[in-house]
């Protein structure tokens, strides 16, 4: 492989997010979770056998089933709309009209290009226009959209769009700082770099409001 070909593999055109929505086929939910697990188990078995792995070994014989269940039930569980968290809102009776920030939300996602982990933190904020949402719902929304093959840019946008819909306001922002193991553990193998993405809606497009948000997430939290 030439240097040009290697570079193209790292940065190629297919590494560009093409849509705010996660690309899904129309028949994505025609099969049950159990059917998907059985099919994926066969595929994982084939991959491991092709690599020369002895699946009769006690340590390995359960791996195809474990991986299949993990894909469907855990790390890609956010593909299933039935698992979308309900996000009840409440009247802002205490008239809190300043910014609310939920910072350092843990992000565990999967890069859709190499199916390797994305691990980091999300910082989410909104300004109420009359309704508020439970704090844990913000974490759950991040977790739901993270649990699918992702591009970090899309994940950031999806979190903001969902909260805008739930809260009926454009005044929502999200910043994600994450490490991509497709960069850290393969290819360039840069273990120190991380990726930062941001999406600012409504009042957060104003420089002063955006700066206030950035100042809040710099605050150290210790107990």
PDB file of N, CA and C in Angstrom, residues 20-117:
ATOM      1  N   UNK A  20     -28.258  14.009   9.299  1.00  0.00           N
ATOM      2  CA  UNK A  20     -28.467  14.140  10.741  1.00  0.00           C
ATOM      3  C   UNK A  20     -29.081  12.873  11.329  1.00  0.00           C
ATOM      4  N   UNK A  21     -29.838  12.156  10.509  1.00  0.00           N
ATOM      5  CA  UNK A  21     -30.474  10.929  10.971  1.00  0.00           C
ATOM      6  C   UNK A  21     -29.536   9.747  10.772  1.00  0.00           C
ATOM      7  N   UNK A  22     -29.603   8.785  11.676  1.00  0.00           N
ATOM      8  CA  UNK A  22     -28.813   7.570  11.526  1.00  0.00           C
ATOM      9  C   UNK A  22     -29.318   6.796  10.311  1.00  0.00           C
ATOM     10  N   UNK A  23     -28.449   6.447   9.368  1.00  0.00           N
ATOM     11  CA  UNK A  23     -28.898   5.747   8.156  1.00  0.00           C
ATOM     12  C   UNK A  23     -29.442   4.352   8.508  1.00  0.00           C
ATOM     13  N   UNK A  24     -30.731   4.150   8.267  1.00  0.00           N
ATOM     14  CA  UNK A  24     -31.377   2.861   8.529  1.00  0.00           C
ATOM     15  C   UNK A  24     -32.166   2.412   7.312  1.00  0.00           C
ATOM     16  N   UNK A  25     -32.124   1.110   7.035  1.00  0.00           N
ATOM     17  CA  UNK A  25     -32.956   0.573   5.958  1.00  0.00           C
ATOM     18  C   UNK A  25     -34.414   0.542   6.398  1.00  0.00           C
ATOM     19  N   UNK A  26     -35.320   0.492   5.425  1.00  0.00           N
ATOM     20  CA  UNK A  26     -36.748   0.482   5.734  1.00  0.00           C
ATOM     21  C   UNK A  26     -37.171  -0.779   6.487  1.00  0.00           C
ATOM     22  N   UNK A  27     -36.409  -1.851   6.294  1.00  0.00           N
ATOM     23  CA  UNK A  27     -36.760  -3.109   6.962  1.00  0.00           C
ATOM     24  C   UNK A  27     -35.974  -3.324   8.257  1.00  0.00           C
ATOM     25  N   UNK A  28     -35.449  -2.253   8.820  1.00  0.00           N
ATOM     26  CA  UNK A  28     -34.544  -2.363   9.965  1.00  0.00           C
ATOM     27  C   UNK A  28     -35.169  -3.066  11.166  1.00  0.00           C
ATOM     28  N   UNK A  29     -36.474  -2.989  11.306  1.00  0.00           N
ATOM     29  CA  UNK A  29     -37.109  -3.536  12.508  1.00  0.00           C
ATOM     30  C   UNK A  29     -38.106  -4.658  12.194  1.00  0.00           C
ATOM     31  N   UNK A  30     -37.964  -5.245  11.029  1.00  0.00           N
ATOM     32  CA  UNK A  30     -38.842  -6.361  10.686  1.00  0.00           C
ATOM     33  C   UNK A  30     -38.464  -7.632  11.444  1.00  0.00           C
ATOM     34  N   UNK A  31     -37.191  -7.787  11.762  1.00  0.00           N
ATOM     35  CA  UNK A  31     -36.730  -8.950  12.527  1.00  0.00           C
ATOM     36  C   UNK A  31     -36.769  -8.632  14.020  1.00  0.00           C
ATOM     37  N   UNK A  32     -37.084  -9.633  14.817  1.00  0.00           N
ATOM     38  CA  UNK A  32     -37.065  -9.469  16.265  1.00  0.00           C
ATOM     39  C   UNK A  32     -35.623  -9.433  16.753  1.00  0.00           C
ATOM     40  N   UNK A  33     -35.437  -9.005  18.002  1.00  0.00           N
ATOM     41  CA  UNK A  33     -34.095  -8.997  18.578  1.00  0.00           C
ATOM     42  C   UNK A  33     -33.501 -10.396  18.594  1.00  0.00           C
ATOM     43  N   UNK A  34     -34.331 -11.392  18.894  1.00  0.00           N
ATOM     44  CA  UNK A  34     -33.850 -12.768  18.961  1.00  0.00           C
ATOM     45  C   UNK A  34     -33.383 -13.257  17.596  1.00  0.00           C
ATOM     46  N   UNK A  35     -34.122 -12.900  16.549  1.00  0.00           N
ATOM     47  CA  UNK A  35     -33.724 -13.291  15.190  1.00  0.00           C
ATOM     48  C   UNK A  35     -32.403 -12.629  14.810  1.00  0.00           C
ATOM     49  N   UNK A  36     -32.257 -11.358  15.168  1.00  0.00           N
ATOM     50  CA  UNK A  36     -31.023 -10.650  14.853  1.00  0.00           C
ATOM     51  C   UNK A  36     -29.836 -11.273  15.584  1.00  0.00           C
ATOM     52  N   UNK A  37     -30.046 -11.649  16.832  1.00  0.00           N
ATOM     53  CA  UNK A  37     -28.970 -12.261  17.611  1.00  0.00           C
ATOM     54  C   UNK A  37     -28.508 -13.556  16.969  1.00  0.00           C
ATOM     55  N   UNK A  38     -29.434 -14.383  16.516  1.00  0.00           N
ATOM     56  CA  UNK A  38     -29.075 -15.658  15.883  1.00  0.00           C
ATOM     57  C   UNK A  38     -28.276 -15.435  14.602  1.00  0.00           C
ATOM     58  N   UNK A  39     -28.698 -14.474  13.801  1.00  0.00           N
ATOM     59  CA  UNK A  39     -27.995 -14.196  12.543  1.00  0.00           C
ATOM     60  C   UNK A  39     -26.597 -13.630  12.801  1.00  0.00           C
ATOM     61  N   UNK A  40     -26.501 -12.685  13.740  1.00  0.00           N
ATOM     62  CA  UNK A  40     -25.200 -12.079  14.041  1.00  0.00           C
ATOM     63  C   UNK A  40     -24.263 -13.115  14.642  1.00  0.00           C
ATOM     64  N   UNK A  41     -24.803 -14.018  15.452  1.00  0.00           N
ATOM     65  CA  UNK A  41     -23.984 -15.066  16.058  1.00  0.00           C
ATOM     66  C   UNK A  41     -23.299 -15.901  14.980  1.00  0.00           C
ATOM     67  N   UNK A  42     -24.025 -16.219  13.919  1.00  0.00           N
ATOM     68  CA  UNK A  42     -23.442 -16.982  12.816  1.00  0.00           C
ATOM     69  C   UNK A  42     -22.353 -16.179  12.111  1.00  0.00           C
ATOM     70  N   UNK A  43     -22.603 -14.888  11.939  1.00  0.00           N
ATOM     71  CA  UNK A  43     -21.617 -14.044  11.258  1.00  0.00           C
ATOM     72  C   UNK A  43     -20.341 -13.896  12.088  1.00  0.00           C
ATOM     73  N   UNK A  44     -20.491 -13.721  13.403  1.00  0.00           N
ATOM     74  CA  UNK A  44     -19.319 -13.604  14.275  1.00  0.00           C
ATOM     75  C   UNK A  44     -18.534 -14.914  14.274  1.00  0.00           C
ATOM     76  N   UNK A  45     -19.262 -16.023  14.297  1.00  0.00           N
ATOM     77  CA  UNK A  45     -18.611 -17.336  14.219  1.00  0.00           C
ATOM     78  C   UNK A  45     -17.776 -17.441  12.962  1.00  0.00           C
ATOM     79  N   UNK A  46     -18.334 -17.004  11.845  1.00  0.00           N
ATOM     80  CA  UNK A  46     -17.621 -17.075  10.571  1.00  0.00           C
ATOM     81  C   UNK A  46     -16.378 -16.185  10.580  1.00  0.00           C
ATOM     82  N   UNK A  47     -16.498 -15.003  11.142  1.00  0.00           N
ATOM     83  CA  UNK A  47     -15.343 -14.095  11.210  1.00  0.00           C
ATOM     84  C   UNK A  47     -14.221 -14.720  12.024  1.00  0.00           C
ATOM     85  N   UNK A  48     -14.550 -15.236  13.196  1.00  0.00           N
ATOM     86  CA  UNK A  48     -13.526 -15.796  14.078  1.00  0.00           C
ATOM     87  C   UNK A  48     -12.900 -17.058  13.482  1.00  0.00           C
ATOM     88  N   UNK A  49     -13.724 -17.868  12.848  1.00  0.00           N
ATOM     89  CA  UNK A  49     -13.182 -19.076  12.217  1.00  0.00           C
ATOM     90  C   UNK A  49     -12.288 -18.715  11.042  1.00  0.00           C
ATOM     91  N   UNK A  50     -12.665 -17.698  10.292  1.00  0.00           N
ATOM     92  CA  UNK A  50     -11.841 -17.235   9.173  1.00  0.00           C
ATOM     93  C   UNK A  50     -10.485 -16.745   9.668  1.00  0.00           C
ATOM     94  N   UNK A  51     -10.471 -16.138  10.852  1.00  0.00           N
ATOM     95  CA  UNK A  51      -9.219 -15.663  11.448  1.00  0.00           C
ATOM     96  C   UNK A  51      -8.389 -16.804  12.034  1.00  0.00           C
ATOM     97  N   UNK A  52      -8.983 -17.989  12.076  1.00  0.00           N
ATOM     98  CA  UNK A  52      -8.251 -19.145  12.573  1.00  0.00           C
ATOM     99  C   UNK A  52      -8.460 -19.441  14.046  1.00  0.00           C
ATOM    100  N   UNK A  53      -9.446 -18.804  14.663  1.00  0.00           N
ATOM    101  CA  UNK A  53      -9.714 -19.001  16.076  1.00  0.00           C
ATOM    102  C   UNK A  53     -10.411 -20.344  16.307  1.00  0.00           C
ATOM    103  N   UNK A  54      -9.978 -21.075  17.341  1.00  0.00           N
ATOM    104  CA  UNK A  54     -10.580 -22.357  17.702  1.00  0.00           C
ATOM    105  C   UNK A  54     -11.743 -22.105  18.656  1.00  0.00           C
ATOM    106  N   UNK A  55     -12.963 -22.174  18.133  1.00  0.00           N
ATOM    107  CA  UNK A  55     -14.138 -21.861  18.936  1.00  0.00           C
ATOM    108  C   UNK A  55     -14.591 -23.027  19.808  1.00  0.00           C
ATOM    109  N   UNK A  56     -13.847 -24.131  19.798  1.00  0.00           N
ATOM    110  CA  UNK A  56     -14.144 -25.213  20.730  1.00  0.00           C
ATOM    111  C   UNK A  56     -13.455 -24.976  22.078  1.00  0.00           C
ATOM    112  N   UNK A  57     -12.558 -23.996  22.135  1.00  0.00           N
ATOM    113  CA  UNK A  57     -11.889 -23.664  23.383  1.00  0.00           C
ATOM    114  C   UNK A  57     -12.918 -23.132  24.388  1.00  0.00           C
ATOM    115  N   UNK A  58     -12.792 -23.545  25.646  1.00  0.00           N
ATOM    116  CA  UNK A  58     -13.771 -23.169  26.667  1.00  0.00           C
ATOM    117  C   UNK A  58     -13.921 -21.647  26.796  1.00  0.00           C
ATOM    118  N   UNK A  59     -12.827 -20.920  26.622  1.00  0.00           N
ATOM    119  CA  UNK A  59     -12.865 -19.470  26.773  1.00  0.00           C
ATOM    120  C   UNK A  59     -13.560 -18.782  25.609  1.00  0.00           C
ATOM    121  N   UNK A  60     -13.606 -19.449  24.442  1.00  0.00           N
ATOM    122  CA  UNK A  60     -14.076 -18.798  23.211  1.00  0.00           C
ATOM    123  C   UNK A  60     -15.418 -19.291  22.692  1.00  0.00           C
ATOM    124  N   UNK A  61     -15.845 -20.459  23.139  1.00  0.00           N
ATOM    125  CA  UNK A  61     -17.022 -21.055  22.503  1.00  0.00           C
ATOM    126  C   UNK A  61     -18.302 -20.227  22.699  1.00  0.00           C
ATOM    127  N   UNK A  62     -18.340 -19.417  23.738  1.00  0.00           N
ATOM    128  CA  UNK A  62     -19.516 -18.576  23.949  1.00  0.00           C
ATOM    129  C   UNK A  62     -19.397 -17.185  23.358  1.00  0.00           C
ATOM    130  N   UNK A  63     -18.253 -16.881  22.730  1.00  0.00           N
ATOM    131  CA  UNK A  63     -18.009 -15.528  22.242  1.00  0.00           C
ATOM    132  C   UNK A  63     -19.004 -15.074  21.166  1.00  0.00           C
ATOM    133  N   UNK A  64     -19.317 -15.880  20.146  1.00  0.00           N
ATOM    134  CA  UNK A  64     -20.277 -15.412  19.140  1.00  0.00           C
ATOM    135  C   UNK A  64     -21.615 -14.999  19.734  1.00  0.00           C
ATOM    136  N   UNK A  65     -22.122 -15.761  20.687  1.00  0.00           N
ATOM    137  CA  UNK A  65     -23.400 -15.419  21.304  1.00  0.00           C
ATOM    138  C   UNK A  65     -23.281 -14.163  22.156  1.00  0.00           C
ATOM    139  N   UNK A  66     -22.163 -14.042  22.892  1.00  0.00           N
ATOM    140  CA  UNK A  66     -21.962 -12.849  23.715  1.00  0.00           C
ATOM    141  C   UNK A  66     -21.886 -11.591  22.861  1.00  0.00           C
ATOM    142  N   UNK A  67     -21.153 -11.669  21.760  1.00  0.00           N
ATOM    143  CA  UNK A  67     -21.010 -10.511  20.880  1.00  0.00           C
ATOM    144  C   UNK A  67     -22.348 -10.144  20.249  1.00  0.00           C
ATOM    145  N   UNK A  68     -23.087 -11.140  19.800  1.00  0.00           N
ATOM    146  CA  UNK A  68     -24.385 -10.890  19.161  1.00  0.00           C
ATOM    147  C   UNK A  68     -25.351 -10.216  20.137  1.00  0.00           C
ATOM    148  N   UNK A  69     -25.413 -10.724  21.356  1.00  0.00           N
ATOM    149  CA  UNK A  69     -26.298 -10.122  22.360  1.00  0.00           C
ATOM    150  C   UNK A  69     -25.846  -8.707  22.704  1.00  0.00           C
ATOM    151  N   UNK A  70     -24.539  -8.505  22.782  1.00  0.00           N
ATOM    152  CA  UNK A  70     -24.003  -7.172  23.067  1.00  0.00           C
ATOM    153  C   UNK A  70     -24.399  -6.182  21.974  1.00  0.00           C
ATOM    154  N   UNK A  71     -24.255  -6.590  20.714  1.00  0.00           N
ATOM    155  CA  UNK A  71     -24.617  -5.712  19.601  1.00  0.00           C
ATOM    156  C   UNK A  71     -26.083  -5.294  19.679  1.00  0.00           C
ATOM    157  N   UNK A  72     -26.963  -6.268  19.841  1.00  0.00           N
ATOM    158  CA  UNK A  72     -28.401  -6.004  19.758  1.00  0.00           C
ATOM    159  C   UNK A  72     -28.948  -5.363  21.028  1.00  0.00           C
ATOM    160  N   UNK A  73     -28.533  -5.866  22.176  1.00  0.00           N
ATOM    161  CA  UNK A  73     -29.138  -5.448  23.443  1.00  0.00           C
ATOM    162  C   UNK A  73     -28.421  -4.272  24.102  1.00  0.00           C
ATOM    163  N   UNK A  74     -27.129  -4.095  23.789  1.00  0.00           N
ATOM    164  CA  UNK A  74     -26.358  -3.090  24.520  1.00  0.00           C
ATOM    165  C   UNK A  74     -25.819  -1.982  23.617  1.00  0.00           C
ATOM    166  N   UNK A  75     -24.661  -2.216  22.990  1.00  0.00           N
ATOM    167  CA  UNK A  75     -23.963  -1.087  22.359  1.00  0.00           C
ATOM    168  C   UNK A  75     -24.692  -0.511  21.154  1.00  0.00           C
ATOM    169  N   UNK A  76     -25.594  -1.287  20.529  1.00  0.00           N
ATOM    170  CA  UNK A  76     -26.392  -0.742  19.432  1.00  0.00           C
ATOM    171  C   UNK A  76     -27.882  -0.712  19.781  1.00  0.00           C
ATOM    172  N   UNK A  77     -28.171  -0.762  21.080  1.00  0.00           N
ATOM    173  CA  UNK A  77     -29.566  -0.736  21.523  1.00  0.00           C
ATOM    174  C   UNK A  77     -30.284   0.552  21.172  1.00  0.00           C
ATOM    175  N   UNK A  78     -29.539   1.627  20.954  1.00  0.00           N
ATOM    176  CA  UNK A  78     -30.147   2.908  20.614  1.00  0.00           C
ATOM    177  C   UNK A  78     -30.706   2.974  19.210  1.00  0.00           C
ATOM    178  N   UNK A  79     -30.519   1.921  18.435  1.00  0.00           N
ATOM    179  CA  UNK A  79     -31.141   1.873  17.107  1.00  0.00           C
ATOM    180  C   UNK A  79     -32.635   1.577  17.210  1.00  0.00           C
ATOM    181  N   UNK A  80     -33.032   0.963  18.306  1.00  0.00           N
ATOM    182  CA  UNK A  80     -34.420   0.539  18.479  1.00  0.00           C
ATOM    183  C   UNK A  80     -35.247   1.693  19.033  1.00  0.00           C
ATOM    184  N   UNK A  81     -36.204   2.214  18.262  1.00  0.00           N
ATOM    185  CA  UNK A  81     -36.993   3.356  18.739  1.00  0.00           C
ATOM    186  C   UNK A  81     -37.814   3.044  19.978  1.00  0.00           C
ATOM    187  N   UNK A  82     -38.073   1.759  20.232  1.00  0.00           N
ATOM    188  CA  UNK A  82     -38.815   1.387  21.436  1.00  0.00           C
ATOM    189  C   UNK A  82     -38.013   1.645  22.710  1.00  0.00           C
ATOM    190  N   UNK A  83     -36.701   1.811  22.565  1.00  0.00           N
ATOM    191  CA  UNK A  83     -35.843   2.065  23.723  1.00  0.00           C
ATOM    192  C   UNK A  83     -35.576   3.555  23.935  1.00  0.00           C
ATOM    193  N   UNK A  84     -36.203   4.374  23.112  1.00  0.00           N
ATOM    194  CA  UNK A  84     -36.031   5.815  23.262  1.00  0.00           C
ATOM    195  C   UNK A  84     -36.588   6.262  24.603  1.00  0.00           C
ATOM    196  N   UNK A  85     -35.836   7.002  25.409  1.00  0.00           N
ATOM    197  CA  UNK A  85     -36.323   7.393  26.741  1.00  0.00           C
ATOM    198  C   UNK A  85     -37.489   8.362  26.650  1.00  0.00           C
ATOM    199  N   UNK A  86     -38.497   8.130  27.487  1.00  0.00           N
ATOM    200  CA  UNK A  86     -39.596   9.091  27.566  1.00  0.00           C
ATOM    201  C   UNK A  86     -39.077  10.328  28.283  1.00  0.00           C
ATOM    202  N   UNK A  87     -39.476  11.471  27.820  1.00  0.00           N
ATOM    203  CA  UNK A  87     -38.926  12.722  28.357  1.00  0.00           C
ATOM    204  C   UNK A  87     -40.060  13.656  28.754  1.00  0.00           C
ATOM    205  N   UNK A  88     -40.651  13.376  29.912  1.00  0.00           N
ATOM    206  CA  UNK A  88     -41.729  14.222  30.415  1.00  0.00           C
ATOM    207  C   UNK A  88     -41.167  15.583  30.813  1.00  0.00           C
ATOM    208  N   UNK A  89     -41.902  16.616  30.473  1.00  0.00           N
ATOM    209  CA  UNK A  89     -41.497  17.969  30.856  1.00  0.00           C
ATOM    210  C   UNK A  89     -42.438  18.498  31.921  1.00  0.00           C
ATOM    211  N   UNK A  90     -41.959  19.523  32.617  1.00  0.00           N
ATOM    212  CA  UNK A  90     -42.727  20.103  33.718  1.00  0.00           C
ATOM    213  C   UNK A  90     -42.724  21.614  33.598  1.00  0.00           C
ATOM    214  N   UNK A  91     -43.776  22.213  34.120  1.00  0.00           N
ATOM    215  CA  UNK A  91     -43.847  23.665  34.098  1.00  0.00           C
ATOM    216  C   UNK A  91     -42.744  24.244  34.975  1.00  0.00           C
ATOM    217  N   UNK A  92     -42.110  25.261  34.476  1.00  0.00           N
ATOM    218  CA  UNK A  92     -41.029  25.926  35.206  1.00  0.00           C
ATOM    219  C   UNK A  92     -41.640  26.864  36.258  1.00  0.00           C
ATOM    220  N   UNK A  93     -42.220  26.271  37.315  1.00  0.00           N
ATOM    221  CA  UNK A  93     -42.956  27.050  38.303  1.00  0.00           C
ATOM    222  C   UNK A  93     -42.055  27.953  39.135  1.00  0.00           C
ATOM    223  N   UNK A  94     -40.786  27.582  39.273  1.00  0.00           N
ATOM    224  CA  UNK A  94     -39.886  28.421  40.065  1.00  0.00           C
ATOM    225  C   UNK A  94     -39.254  29.524  39.231  1.00  0.00           C
ATOM    226  N   UNK A  95     -39.670  29.627  37.976  1.00  0.00           N
ATOM    227  CA  UNK A  95     -39.277  30.752  37.118  1.00  0.00           C
ATOM    228  C   UNK A  95     -37.767  30.904  36.990  1.00  0.00           C
ATOM    229  N   UNK A  96     -37.084  29.766  36.898  1.00  0.00           N
ATOM    230  CA  UNK A  96     -35.633  29.815  36.674  1.00  0.00           C
ATOM    231  C   UNK A  96     -35.392  30.103  35.205  1.00  0.00           C
ATOM    232  N   UNK A  97     -34.852  31.277  34.916  1.00  0.00           N
ATOM    233  CA  UNK A  97     -34.725  31.718  33.525  1.00  0.00           C
ATOM    234  C   UNK A  97     -33.290  31.771  33.032  1.00  0.00           C
ATOM    235  N   UNK A  98     -32.362  31.253  33.843  1.00  0.00           N
ATOM    236  CA  UNK A  98     -30.979  31.241  33.427  1.00  0.00           C
ATOM    237  C   UNK A  98     -30.630  29.897  32.777  1.00  0.00           C
ATOM    238  N   UNK A  99     -29.401  29.786  32.373  1.00  0.00           N
ATOM    239  CA  UNK A  99     -28.927  28.575  31.711  1.00  0.00           C
ATOM    240  C   UNK A  99     -28.854  27.402  32.690  1.00  0.00           C
ATOM    241  N   UNK A 100     -29.276  26.226  32.247  1.00  0.00           N
ATOM    242  CA  UNK A 100     -29.083  25.000  33.021  1.00  0.00           C
ATOM    243  C   UNK A 100     -28.094  24.124  32.270  1.00  0.00           C
ATOM    244  N   UNK A 101     -27.043  23.700  32.959  1.00  0.00           N
ATOM    245  CA  UNK A 101     -25.977  22.928  32.327  1.00  0.00           C
ATOM    246  C   UNK A 101     -25.829  21.583  33.025  1.00  0.00           C
ATOM    247  N   UNK A 102     -25.855  20.518  32.271  1.00  0.00           N
ATOM    248  CA  UNK A 102     -25.522  19.176  32.756  1.00  0.00           C
ATOM    249  C   UNK A 102     -24.192  18.810  32.105  1.00  0.00           C
ATOM    250  N   UNK A 103     -23.122  18.788  32.909  1.00  0.00           N
ATOM    251  CA  UNK A 103     -21.804  18.582  32.320  1.00  0.00           C
ATOM    252  C   UNK A 103     -21.221  17.225  32.705  1.00  0.00           C
ATOM    253  N   UNK A 104     -20.227  16.827  31.932  1.00  0.00           N
ATOM    254  CA  UNK A 104     -19.501  15.582  32.178  1.00  0.00           C
ATOM    255  C   UNK A 104     -20.387  14.341  32.101  1.00  0.00           C
ATOM    256  N   UNK A 105     -21.327  14.333  31.168  1.00  0.00           N
ATOM    257  CA  UNK A 105     -22.125  13.138  30.924  1.00  0.00           C
ATOM    258  C   UNK A 105     -21.254  12.136  30.171  1.00  0.00           C
ATOM    259  N   UNK A 106     -21.129  10.944  30.705  1.00  0.00           N
ATOM    260  CA  UNK A 106     -20.275   9.937  30.080  1.00  0.00           C
ATOM    261  C   UNK A 106     -20.859   9.500  28.740  1.00  0.00           C
ATOM    262  N   UNK A 107     -20.017   9.451  27.728  1.00  0.00           N
ATOM    263  CA  UNK A 107     -20.407   8.997  26.387  1.00  0.00           C
ATOM    264  C   UNK A 107     -19.671   7.705  26.062  1.00  0.00           C
ATOM    265  N   UNK A 108     -20.423   6.653  25.797  1.00  0.00           N
ATOM    266  CA  UNK A 108     -19.876   5.416  25.240  1.00  0.00           C
ATOM    267  C   UNK A 108     -20.594   5.181  23.919  1.00  0.00           C
ATOM    268  N   UNK A 109     -19.879   5.300  22.825  1.00  0.00           N
ATOM    269  CA  UNK A 109     -20.482   5.089  21.525  1.00  0.00           C
ATOM    270  C   UNK A 109     -19.548   4.226  20.683  1.00  0.00           C
ATOM    271  N   UNK A 110     -19.918   4.053  19.409  1.00  0.00           N
ATOM    272  CA  UNK A 110     -19.153   3.193  18.504  1.00  0.00           C
ATOM    273  C   UNK A 110     -18.987   3.889  17.164  1.00  0.00           C
ATOM    274  N   UNK A 111     -17.737   4.023  16.722  1.00  0.00           N
ATOM    275  CA  UNK A 111     -17.458   4.623  15.421  1.00  0.00           C
ATOM    276  C   UNK A 111     -18.032   3.744  14.313  1.00  0.00           C
ATOM    277  N   UNK A 112     -18.807   4.337  13.425  1.00  0.00           N
ATOM    278  CA  UNK A 112     -19.451   3.542  12.381  1.00  0.00           C
ATOM    279  C   UNK A 112     -18.499   3.150  11.249  1.00  0.00           C
ATOM    280  N   UNK A 113     -17.286   3.679  11.265  1.00  0.00           N
ATOM    281  CA  UNK A 113     -16.336   3.365  10.197  1.00  0.00           C
ATOM    282  C   UNK A 113     -15.519   2.117  10.476  1.00  0.00           C
ATOM    283  N   UNK A 114     -15.174   1.903  11.759  1.00  0.00           N
ATOM    284  CA  UNK A 114     -14.358   0.732  12.105  1.00  0.00           C
ATOM    285  C   UNK A 114     -14.983  -0.095  13.229  1.00  0.00           C
ATOM    286  N   UNK A 115     -16.157   0.335  13.716  1.00  0.00           N
ATOM    287  CA  UNK A 115     -16.840  -0.345  14.825  1.00  0.00           C
ATOM    288  C   UNK A 115     -15.936  -0.469  16.043  1.00  0.00           C
ATOM    289  N   UNK A 116     -15.224   0.613  16.333  1.00  0.00           N
ATOM    290  CA  UNK A 116     -14.400   0.697  17.525  1.00  0.00           C
ATOM    291  C   UNK A 116     -14.984   1.768  18.452  1.00  0.00           C
ATOM    292  N   UNK A 117     -14.686   1.688  19.751  1.00  0.00           N
ATOM    293  CA  UNK A 117     -15.329   2.585  20.719  1.00  0.00           C
ATOM    294  C   UNK A 117     -14.990   4.064  20.541  1.00  0.00           C
TER     295      UNK A 117
END
